[in-house]
Tab-separated table of C-alpha atoms in Angstrom:
chain	number	residue	atom	x	y	z
A	1	MET	CA	25.447	36.438	34.658
A	2	SER	CA	27.494	37.129	31.496
A	3	THR	CA	25.884	36.287	28.156
A	4	ASP	CA	29.290	36.005	26.466
A	5	SER	CA	30.341	32.419	25.494
A	6	TYR	CA	33.765	30.758	25.445
A	7	VAL	CA	32.435	27.816	23.483
A	8	PHE	CA	32.998	27.960	19.718
A	9	GLN	CA	29.651	26.688	18.458
A	10	SER	CA	26.198	27.845	17.431
A	11	VAL	CA	25.967	31.669	17.660
A	12	ILE	CA	29.558	32.829	18.247
A	13	ASN	CA	30.252	34.765	21.435
A	14	LYS	CA	26.682	34.440	22.793
A	15	LYS	CA	25.491	31.740	25.130
A	16	PRO	CA	22.623	29.634	23.863
A	17	PRO	CA	19.905	28.611	26.348
A	18	HIS	CA	21.476	26.490	29.065
A	19	VAL	CA	20.019	23.419	30.686
A	20	LEU	CA	20.025	23.657	34.505
A	21	GLY	CA	18.542	20.246	35.169
A	22	GLY	CA	15.990	17.703	34.174
A	23	LYS	CA	13.815	14.923	35.521
A	24	GLY	CA	11.932	12.477	33.377
A	25	VAL	CA	10.594	14.303	30.305
A	26	ARG	CA	10.822	17.775	31.783
A	27	MET	CA	13.712	20.199	31.952
A	28	THR	CA	14.686	23.516	33.564
A	29	ILE	CA	16.258	25.946	31.111
A	30	GLU	CA	18.002	29.303	31.608
A	31	LYS	CA	17.537	31.619	28.670
A	32	ASP	CA	18.612	35.274	28.478
A	33	GLY	CA	18.878	35.373	32.218
A	34	VAL	CA	15.411	33.954	32.863
A	35	VAL	CA	14.807	30.456	34.353
A	36	TYR	CA	12.018	28.446	32.758
A	37	ASP	CA	10.706	25.412	34.667
A	38	ASP	CA	8.480	22.536	33.382
A	39	ILE	CA	9.816	22.548	29.832
A	40	VAL	CA	8.560	19.378	28.171
A	41	ASP	CA	11.457	17.941	26.211
A	42	GLY	CA	9.780	17.027	22.969
A	43	VAL	CA	12.959	16.261	20.987
A	44	THR	CA	15.531	15.135	23.600
A	45	GLY	CA	18.338	17.206	22.117
A	46	ALA	CA	18.569	15.632	18.651
A	47	ALA	CA	16.451	12.517	19.166
A	48	VAL	CA	19.012	11.328	21.733
A	49	GLY	CA	17.140	10.705	24.991
A	50	ALA	CA	15.608	7.307	25.728
A	51	LEU	CA	15.385	7.112	29.494
A	52	GLY	CA	14.730	10.782	30.068
A	53	TRP	CA	16.736	12.926	32.399
A	54	GLY	CA	17.871	12.326	35.947
A	55	ASP	CA	17.351	8.579	35.803
A	56	GLU	CA	18.643	7.278	39.168
A	57	ASP	CA	19.451	3.802	37.862
A	58	VAL	CA	21.800	5.347	35.327
A	59	LEU	CA	23.846	6.864	38.160
A	60	LYS	CA	24.572	3.371	39.460
A	61	ILE	CA	25.277	2.145	35.903
A	62	ILE	CA	27.819	4.971	35.437
A	63	ASN	CA	29.468	4.448	38.808
A	64	ASP	CA	29.832	0.664	38.227
A	65	ALA	CA	31.246	1.307	34.761
A	66	ALA	CA	33.778	3.773	36.148
A	67	LYS	CA	34.866	1.363	38.855
A	68	ASN	CA	35.459	-1.437	36.349
A	69	SER	CA	36.934	0.520	33.465
A	70	SER	CA	40.550	1.042	32.536
A	71	TYR	CA	41.316	2.746	29.240
A	72	THR	CA	43.087	0.762	26.562
A	73	TYR	CA	43.806	1.489	22.926
A	74	PRO	CA	41.434	-0.870	21.137
A	75	SER	CA	43.843	-1.990	18.427
A	76	LEU	CA	46.148	-3.370	21.082
A	77	ILE	CA	44.013	-4.377	24.074
A	78	GLY	CA	40.203	-4.691	23.972
A	79	ASN	CA	37.551	-4.867	26.689
A	80	GLN	CA	34.598	-7.123	27.514
A	81	ALA	CA	32.035	-4.305	27.678
A	82	SER	CA	32.435	-3.607	23.927
A	83	GLU	CA	32.037	-7.340	23.215
A	84	ASP	CA	28.914	-7.559	25.373
A	85	LEU	CA	27.318	-4.469	23.792
A	86	ALA	CA	27.936	-5.899	20.317
A	87	LYS	CA	26.372	-9.210	21.255
A	88	PHE	CA	23.422	-7.463	22.837
A	89	TYR	CA	22.680	-5.521	19.633
A	90	ILE	CA	23.121	-8.618	17.466
A	91	ASP	CA	20.859	-10.691	19.746
A	92	HIS	CA	18.127	-8.042	19.744
A	93	SER	CA	18.064	-7.833	15.979
A	94	PRO	CA	16.510	-10.345	13.576
A	95	LYS	CA	18.577	-13.495	13.369
A	96	GLY	CA	21.216	-13.331	10.666
A	97	ALA	CA	21.127	-9.506	10.314
A	98	PHE	CA	24.435	-8.631	12.057
A	99	ALA	CA	27.594	-10.445	12.959
A	100	SER	CA	29.854	-7.812	14.427
A	101	ALA	CA	29.976	-4.186	15.618
A	102	LEU	CA	32.394	-1.288	16.041
A	103	TRP	CA	31.678	1.451	18.610
A	104	CYS	CA	32.662	5.052	18.247
A	105	CYS	CA	31.682	8.459	19.681
A	106	SER	CA	29.226	10.125	17.252
A	107	GLY	CA	26.924	9.473	14.349
A	108	SER	CA	29.224	11.428	12.035
A	109	GLU	CA	32.107	9.190	13.029
A	110	SER	CA	30.019	6.046	12.573
A	111	ASN	CA	29.135	7.018	8.995
A	112	GLU	CA	32.723	7.976	8.291
A	113	ASN	CA	33.823	4.561	9.543
A	114	ALA	CA	31.127	2.861	7.462
A	115	LEU	CA	32.623	4.361	4.283
A	116	LYS	CA	36.016	2.989	5.150
A	117	ILE	CA	34.649	-0.420	6.069
A	118	ILE	CA	32.782	-0.563	2.721
A	119	ARG	CA	35.928	0.458	0.856
A	120	GLN	CA	38.051	-2.175	2.544
A	121	TYR	CA	35.370	-4.840	1.993
A	122	TRP	CA	35.730	-4.461	-1.751
A	123	LEU	CA	39.523	-4.624	-1.458
A	124	GLU	CA	39.105	-7.857	0.540
A	125	ARG	CA	36.846	-9.127	-2.261
A	126	GLY	CA	39.430	-8.273	-4.920
A	127	LYS	CA	37.216	-5.570	-6.528
A	128	PRO	CA	39.218	-2.375	-6.116
A	129	LYS	CA	37.256	-0.526	-8.820
A	130	LYS	CA	34.195	-0.311	-6.533
A	131	THR	CA	34.783	3.228	-5.305
A	132	LYS	CA	31.433	4.978	-5.880
A	133	PHE	CA	28.959	5.711	-3.089
A	134	ILE	CA	25.360	6.425	-3.984
A	135	SER	CA	23.196	8.294	-1.475
A	136	ARG	CA	20.130	10.524	-1.688
A	137	GLU	CA	19.409	14.118	-2.402
A	138	THR	CA	18.173	15.991	0.651
A	139	SER	CA	19.994	13.758	3.135
A	140	TYR	CA	22.203	14.198	6.144
A	141	HIS	CA	24.788	11.679	7.495
A	142	GLY	CA	26.958	13.844	9.707
A	143	PHE	CA	29.299	16.812	9.843
A	144	THR	CA	32.732	15.328	9.052
A	145	LEU	CA	33.843	15.864	5.464
A	146	GLY	CA	33.306	12.201	4.452
A	147	ALA	CA	29.868	12.073	6.028
A	148	LEU	CA	28.999	15.444	4.398
A	149	SER	CA	30.158	14.052	1.062
A	150	ILE	CA	27.407	11.455	1.084
A	151	SER	CA	24.945	14.082	2.368
A	152	SER	CA	22.943	16.540	0.346
A	153	ASN	CA	21.738	19.650	2.155
A	154	GLY	CA	22.522	23.256	2.929
A	155	ARG	CA	25.290	22.315	5.405
A	156	ALA	CA	27.013	20.169	2.794
A	157	GLU	CA	26.642	22.912	0.180
A	158	LEU	CA	28.755	25.248	2.288
A	159	PHE	CA	31.718	22.871	2.026
A	160	LYS	CA	31.121	21.542	-1.514
A	161	GLU	CA	34.513	22.694	-2.793
A	162	VAL	CA	36.352	20.452	-0.310
A	163	LEU	CA	34.056	17.423	-0.278
A	164	ILE	CA	34.812	14.051	-2.000
A	165	ASP	CA	34.129	14.335	-5.742
A	166	GLN	CA	30.379	14.820	-6.128
A	167	GLU	CA	30.341	14.098	-9.843
A	168	ASN	CA	32.320	10.851	-10.031
A	169	THR	CA	32.511	9.327	-6.555
A	170	CYS	CA	29.657	10.445	-4.294
A	171	LEU	CA	26.607	10.135	-6.537
A	172	LYS	CA	23.106	11.248	-5.615
A	173	MET	CA	19.757	9.547	-6.344
A	174	PRO	CA	16.298	11.209	-5.980
A	175	VAL	CA	14.933	11.550	-2.484
A	176	CYS	CA	11.900	9.491	-1.389
A	177	PHE	CA	9.394	12.069	-0.157
A	178	PRO	CA	5.757	11.281	-1.085
A	179	TYR	CA	4.257	14.470	0.365
A	180	ARG	CA	6.395	16.596	-1.908
A	181	PHE	CA	7.278	14.522	-4.881
A	182	GLN	CA	4.626	11.837	-5.489
A	183	LYS	CA	2.646	13.262	-8.429
A	184	GLU	CA	-1.071	13.825	-8.296
A	185	GLY	CA	-2.860	10.712	-9.488
A	186	GLN	CA	0.337	8.615	-9.203
A	187	THR	CA	-0.111	5.432	-7.169
A	188	THR	CA	2.319	4.445	-4.471
A	189	GLU	CA	3.484	1.514	-6.598
A	190	GLU	CA	4.079	3.822	-9.521
A	191	TYR	CA	6.017	6.300	-7.400
A	192	VAL	CA	8.183	3.566	-5.932
A	193	GLN	CA	8.869	2.111	-9.384
A	194	GLU	CA	9.868	5.603	-10.599
A	195	LEU	CA	12.460	5.820	-7.796
A	196	MET	CA	13.729	2.293	-8.463
A	197	ASP	CA	14.094	3.089	-12.143
A	198	ALA	CA	16.028	6.250	-11.297
A	199	LEU	CA	18.396	4.419	-8.979
A	200	GLU	CA	18.966	1.582	-11.445
A	201	LYS	CA	19.797	4.113	-14.150
A	202	ILE	CA	22.346	5.777	-11.907
A	203	ILE	CA	23.938	2.384	-11.178
A	204	LEU	CA	24.061	1.426	-14.908
A	205	ASP	CA	25.334	4.849	-15.990
A	206	ALA	CA	28.082	4.693	-13.361
A	207	ASP	CA	28.932	1.044	-14.238
A	208	PRO	CA	27.832	-1.473	-11.543
A	209	ALA	CA	31.365	-2.787	-11.377
A	210	THR	CA	32.425	0.583	-9.844
A	211	VAL	CA	29.556	1.080	-7.413
A	212	ALA	CA	30.397	0.238	-3.759
A	213	SER	CA	27.222	1.004	-1.814
A	214	VAL	CA	23.821	2.683	-1.620
A	215	THR	CA	23.227	4.703	1.565
A	216	ILE	CA	19.757	5.594	2.871
A	217	GLU	CA	18.436	7.044	6.096
A	218	THR	CA	15.695	4.599	6.966
A	219	LEU	CA	13.549	7.394	8.393
A	220	PRO	CA	15.115	10.756	7.568
A	221	GLY	CA	15.132	13.459	10.239
A	222	SER	CA	16.814	16.814	10.100
A	223	THR	CA	16.746	17.426	6.295
A	224	MET	CA	13.009	17.005	5.523
A	225	GLY	CA	11.345	15.629	8.544
A	226	THR	CA	10.561	11.922	8.965
A	227	PRO	CA	8.703	10.734	5.806
A	228	PRO	CA	8.313	6.935	6.246
A	229	PRO	CA	9.390	5.064	3.135
A	230	PRO	CA	6.367	3.751	1.194
A	231	PRO	CA	5.733	0.007	0.860
A	232	GLY	CA	8.161	-1.573	-1.529
A	233	TYR	CA	10.752	1.191	-1.422
A	234	LEU	CA	13.439	-0.289	0.887
A	235	PRO	CA	12.785	-3.869	-0.354
A	236	GLY	CA	13.275	-2.594	-3.927
A	237	ILE	CA	16.631	-1.018	-3.038
A	238	ARG	CA	17.673	-4.246	-1.342
A	239	ARG	CA	16.865	-6.193	-4.513
A	240	LEU	CA	18.814	-3.753	-6.710
A	241	CYS	CA	21.808	-4.018	-4.450
A	242	ASP	CA	21.644	-7.801	-4.658
A	243	LYS	CA	21.249	-7.697	-8.433
A	244	TYR	CA	24.356	-5.600	-8.970
A	245	ASP	CA	26.542	-6.807	-6.074
A	246	ILE	CA	26.351	-3.551	-4.127
A	247	LEU	CA	26.295	-3.073	-0.312
A	248	MET	CA	23.165	-1.641	1.254
A	249	HIS	CA	23.995	0.808	4.047
A	250	LEU	CA	21.208	2.026	6.304
A	251	ASP	CA	21.758	5.085	8.489
A	252	GLU	CA	19.736	4.703	11.652
A	253	VAL	CA	21.665	7.152	13.819
A	254	MET	CA	18.545	9.205	14.557
A	255	CYS	CA	15.656	6.759	13.933
A	256	GLY	CA	17.126	3.538	15.221
A	257	THR	CA	18.059	1.857	18.506
A	258	GLY	CA	14.490	1.516	19.706
A	259	ARG	CA	13.057	4.866	18.657
A	260	ALA	CA	10.831	3.384	15.944
A	261	ASN	CA	10.756	-0.405	16.190
A	262	PRO	CA	7.453	-2.300	15.872
A	263	ASN	CA	8.612	-5.459	17.659
A	264	GLY	CA	9.966	-4.116	20.978
A	265	ARG	CA	13.540	-4.344	19.643
A	266	LEU	CA	15.991	-1.944	18.049
A	267	ASN	CA	15.936	-1.475	14.273
A	268	CYS	CA	13.654	0.954	12.467
A	269	TRP	CA	13.941	-1.015	9.161
A	270	GLU	CA	11.946	-3.863	10.691
A	271	ASN	CA	8.921	-1.711	9.775
A	272	PHE	CA	9.798	-1.719	6.046
A	273	LEU	CA	12.050	-4.506	4.832
A	274	GLU	CA	10.611	-7.903	3.954
A	275	PRO	CA	11.290	-10.955	6.110
A	276	GLY	CA	14.826	-12.202	5.473
A	277	GLN	CA	15.965	-8.855	4.091
A	278	PHE	CA	18.658	-6.969	6.056
A	279	PRO	CA	21.085	-4.119	5.446
A	280	ASP	CA	24.696	-5.173	4.863
A	281	ILE	CA	25.953	-2.421	7.173
A	282	GLN	CA	24.107	-0.084	9.510
A	283	THR	CA	25.089	3.018	11.506
A	284	VAL	CA	23.509	3.796	14.857
A	285	GLY	CA	23.879	6.308	17.709
A	286	LYS	CA	21.745	8.834	19.653
A	287	THR	CA	19.570	6.751	21.958
A	288	LEU	CA	22.287	4.126	22.245
A	289	GLY	CA	23.693	6.052	25.226
A	290	SER	CA	20.545	8.078	25.928
A	291	GLY	CA	22.633	11.239	26.187
A	292	TYR	CA	24.493	10.007	29.267
A	293	VAL	CA	27.627	8.963	27.260
A	294	THR	CA	28.938	9.845	23.824
A	295	ILE	CA	28.546	6.663	21.801
A	296	ALA	CA	27.532	5.527	18.338
A	297	GLY	CA	28.267	2.468	16.289
A	298	ILE	CA	28.536	0.475	13.056
A	299	LEU	CA	26.803	-2.872	12.751
A	300	VAL	CA	28.325	-5.228	10.206
A	301	GLY	CA	26.425	-7.993	8.470
A	302	PRO	CA	27.778	-11.561	8.114
A	303	LYS	CA	28.677	-11.041	4.425
A	304	ILE	CA	31.032	-8.221	5.220
A	305	LYS	CA	32.604	-9.917	8.269
A	306	ASP	CA	33.118	-13.128	6.273
A	307	ALA	CA	35.010	-11.245	3.570
A	308	TYR	CA	37.367	-9.745	6.137
A	309	VAL	CA	37.868	-13.098	7.877
A	310	LYS	CA	38.676	-14.853	4.584
A	311	GLY	CA	40.837	-11.908	3.502
A	312	SER	CA	43.335	-9.943	5.549
A	313	GLY	CA	41.582	-10.602	8.838
A	314	GLN	CA	42.367	-7.039	9.963
A	315	ILE	CA	40.809	-3.588	10.106
A	316	ILE	CA	42.816	-0.728	8.543
A	317	GLY	CA	43.144	1.991	11.119
A	318	SER	CA	41.516	2.780	14.486
A	319	HIS	CA	40.397	5.674	16.733
A	320	THR	CA	41.635	6.516	20.204
A	321	TYR	CA	38.278	6.125	21.825
A	322	ALA	CA	36.808	3.424	19.575
A	323	SER	CA	34.866	0.769	21.545
A	324	HIS	CA	35.676	2.663	24.768
A	325	GLY	CA	35.069	0.353	27.703
A	326	PHE	CA	33.349	2.914	29.968
A	327	ASN	CA	31.037	4.200	27.227
A	328	CYS	CA	30.135	0.689	26.124
A	329	ALA	CA	29.395	-0.467	29.697
A	330	VAL	CA	27.119	2.518	30.344
A	331	ALA	CA	25.317	2.055	26.976
A	332	LEU	CA	24.860	-1.633	27.669
A	333	GLY	CA	23.372	-0.973	31.083
A	334	ILE	CA	21.022	1.616	29.610
A	335	GLN	CA	19.918	-0.708	26.824
A	336	LYS	CA	19.326	-3.509	29.235
A	337	LYS	CA	17.092	-1.300	31.381
A	338	ILE	CA	15.191	-0.165	28.271
A	339	MET	CA	14.497	-3.754	27.241
A	340	GLU	CA	13.651	-5.017	30.706
A	341	ASN	CA	11.057	-2.275	31.133
A	342	GLY	CA	9.561	-2.667	27.645
A	343	LEU	CA	10.363	0.908	26.733
A	344	THR	CA	10.933	0.432	23.011
A	345	LYS	CA	7.461	-1.067	22.862
A	346	ASN	CA	6.183	1.932	24.882
A	347	MET	CA	7.891	4.381	22.608
A	348	PHE	CA	6.371	2.816	19.484
A	349	GLU	CA	2.851	2.821	21.022
A	350	LYS	CA	2.975	6.227	22.675
A	351	GLY	CA	4.810	7.771	19.728
A	352	ASN	CA	2.211	6.604	17.267
A	353	LEU	CA	-0.512	7.827	19.658
A	354	MET	CA	1.182	11.257	19.689
A	355	GLY	CA	1.317	11.299	15.888
A	356	GLU	CA	-2.339	10.391	15.537
A	357	LYS	CA	-3.438	13.031	18.039
A	358	LEU	CA	-1.321	15.659	16.253
A	359	LYS	CA	-2.906	14.666	12.955
A	360	GLU	CA	-6.410	14.821	14.424
A	361	ALA	CA	-5.772	18.266	16.022
A	362	LEU	CA	-3.792	19.893	13.175
A	363	LEU	CA	-5.088	18.258	10.014
A	364	LEU	CA	-8.587	17.056	10.806
A	365	GLY	CA	-9.794	19.082	13.716
A	366	LYS	CA	-11.943	22.200	14.031
A	367	ASP	CA	-10.475	25.223	12.278
A	368	CYS	CA	-7.576	23.132	10.892
A	369	GLU	CA	-8.060	24.815	7.539
A	370	ASN	CA	-7.004	28.087	9.132
A	371	ASN	CA	-3.633	26.880	10.478
A	372	ILE	CA	-0.307	26.547	8.613
A	373	VAL	CA	0.166	22.751	8.957
A	374	GLY	CA	0.622	20.973	5.639
A	375	ASP	CA	1.658	17.530	6.882
A	376	VAL	CA	2.165	15.484	10.045
A	377	ARG	CA	4.315	12.425	9.408
A	378	GLY	CA	6.453	9.852	11.129
A	379	ILE	CA	6.327	6.498	12.885
A	380	GLY	CA	6.967	5.359	16.437
A	381	GLY	CA	8.848	7.973	18.419
A	382	PHE	CA	10.003	10.129	15.498
A	383	TRP	CA	7.603	12.691	14.011
A	384	SER	CA	7.629	16.005	12.198
A	385	ILE	CA	5.173	18.786	11.308
A	386	GLU	CA	5.642	20.678	8.048
A	387	PHE	CA	4.324	24.224	7.642
A	388	VAL	CA	3.026	25.627	4.397
A	389	LYS	CA	1.596	28.903	3.135
A	390	ASN	CA	-1.063	27.089	1.056
A	391	LYS	CA	-2.350	23.702	2.115
A	392	LYS	CA	-3.726	22.772	-1.296
A	393	THR	CA	-0.665	23.753	-3.374
A	394	LYS	CA	1.857	22.973	-0.569
A	395	GLU	CA	3.519	26.330	-1.329
A	396	PRO	CA	6.249	26.960	1.265
A	397	PHE	CA	6.831	30.145	3.145
A	398	ALA	CA	9.598	32.480	2.025
A	399	LYS	CA	12.902	31.386	3.516
A	400	LYS	CA	13.538	34.768	5.081
A	401	LEU	CA	10.521	34.294	7.422
A	402	ASP	CA	12.337	31.270	8.908
A	403	VAL	CA	9.091	29.710	10.074
A	404	GLY	CA	10.732	26.504	11.253
A	405	HIS	CA	12.839	28.305	13.831
A	406	LYS	CA	10.032	30.744	14.683
A	407	MET	CA	7.915	27.697	15.512
A	408	GLN	CA	10.702	26.450	17.708
A	409	ASP	CA	10.559	29.800	19.594
A	410	PHE	CA	6.747	29.685	19.868
A	411	CYS	CA	7.005	26.136	21.195
A	412	PHE	CA	9.522	27.235	23.829
A	413	LYS	CA	7.170	30.017	24.896
A	414	ASN	CA	4.543	27.320	25.383
A	415	LYS	CA	7.044	25.277	27.421
A	416	ILE	CA	7.913	22.552	24.918
A	417	ASN	CA	11.332	21.951	23.450
A	418	VAL	CA	11.388	20.984	19.753
A	419	MET	CA	13.841	21.261	16.800
A	420	GLY	CA	12.960	23.810	14.113
A	421	MET	CA	14.428	23.258	10.674
A	422	GLN	CA	14.359	24.559	7.100
A	423	GLY	CA	15.082	22.982	3.698
A	424	SER	CA	12.394	20.245	3.294
A	425	CYS	CA	11.378	21.588	-0.171
A	426	SER	CA	14.852	22.377	-1.419
A	427	TYR	CA	18.195	21.917	0.176
A	428	LYS	CA	19.622	24.436	-2.290
A	429	THR	CA	17.158	27.303	-1.616
A	430	GLY	CA	16.478	26.345	1.998
A	431	GLU	CA	12.719	26.610	1.532
A	432	GLY	CA	10.448	24.316	3.481
A	433	ASP	CA	9.840	24.637	7.243
A	434	PHE	CA	9.153	21.964	9.788
A	435	ILE	CA	9.719	20.907	13.401
A	436	LEU	CA	10.916	17.575	14.759
A	437	LEU	CA	9.477	15.664	17.720
A	438	ALA	CA	11.408	12.813	19.327
A	439	PRO	CA	10.504	12.421	23.015
A	440	SER	CA	11.941	10.013	25.564
A	441	PHE	CA	10.874	6.366	25.493
A	442	ILE	CA	9.366	6.798	28.990
A	443	ILE	CA	6.503	9.070	27.953
A	444	THR	CA	3.018	8.325	29.292
A	445	GLU	CA	-0.336	9.042	27.715
A	446	GLU	CA	-0.582	12.126	29.932
A	447	ASP	CA	2.776	13.329	28.505
A	448	VAL	CA	1.508	12.737	24.983
A	449	ASP	CA	-1.544	14.913	25.685
A	450	GLU	CA	0.671	17.645	27.079
A	451	ILE	CA	2.976	17.539	24.070
A	452	VAL	CA	0.015	17.784	21.731
A	453	LYS	CA	-1.649	20.592	23.724
A	454	ARG	CA	1.477	22.766	23.820
A	455	THR	CA	2.400	22.126	20.210
A	456	VAL	CA	-1.094	22.954	18.961
A	457	GLN	CA	-1.070	26.224	20.886
A	458	ALA	CA	2.363	27.076	19.400
A	459	VAL	CA	0.949	26.457	15.926
A	460	LYS	CA	-1.934	28.823	16.668
A	461	ASP	CA	0.544	31.480	17.932
A	462	CYS	CA	2.793	31.117	14.878
A	463	THR	CA	-0.222	31.284	12.521
A	464	GLU	CA	-1.327	34.532	14.165
A	465	TRP	CA	2.176	35.977	13.950
A	466	LEU	CA	2.296	35.233	10.213
A	467	LYS	CA	-1.044	36.956	9.762
A	468	GLU	CA	0.284	40.012	11.544
A	469	GLU	CA	3.390	39.968	9.340
A	470	GLY	CA	1.143	39.864	6.247
A	471	ALA	CA	2.567	36.531	5.176
A	472	LEU	CA	-0.810	34.799	5.102
């Protein structure tokens, strides 16, 4: 079989590992001409899978959707499936949080649309000077130019010359990352207040009358690896947005739609915001279609919808496959099955169990002082493990060692699929290595034990390799 590739992605002109099939939480992968069975899918692509692979009920959901779907351009003729999916998400969120939704095809597209919705909102309000978007350092909101413009990472750096103005329009506030940036002796309350003071200064320096929104990943993923926001952080941002008439935009493309909800529902922010606090606009994706269809979305709060209704009553622009009837019908069927089977509750419980067992094995267990794990962090079904050269000083490995991706390789050799990344310490230098774990919602306690067992062995293998390389 040829190793040449006709697909213009990843490593050019070389095929990446190919999936041959999957069932439940396990996959069969072909890599370099060798077939590997019983690969535990510990990250479901990019935190996409909810129902796992080869779900037989999904085949019926897809067939029924195909039989009842006829394509229409959404600006001219709509479809009931998109309406039903929007109502489902609204009904499974805290009352009063959302009033409307737009469906699209990717998380990048959802964040791109959110920027446009936010901009038009201020035009509808008669405040055209509100053109500045504040987001965080070390963040990722997608790979389109607009989404990259509110991001801050190595991928965005490559395109900085063609991004939206980073000095005057897309402003950056400090990242919230206690493991790396909470000072020794500093209390959580003091650290949170430091971040609130920094954000308020940015707002005041920019002139609140010109600031449109503040964008935050509720639980960041691919840039620094799932540090949960400390108590008071998201509520503090909500209060600052209210104080200065600014929209709060939460990006839950990776962490949302049931991956990390404490109440058996959908939104990750229900872990962190105070009762009665909601985002004004929220972007979602990934587990919405569980990898069976390409779908993401933008959830709009009542304040935004009301401004449009009282204003022009129209949305500027549209996309060919926005609110696509087939995609929405499949996503709705998948979400209904997830809810009916209590799988968001299962994900939260089994995910937290996985996190605790990883902490016990890698941070508290026998010989843990001899491994390279600096931190295990996350919540629900979204976790990461950060690797350091020195546990006490948190010194990262040299970037050239590429420990994050080496760990990904060692995990694969131990038959577990994870996502290896770099850049948690600095998006500019690329230092800081970690892996992401985001399994399917269907995992059992036995699956958790297998994930932990294989990951721990991979850490041992990587630690030994680093010793052999003279890096430890």
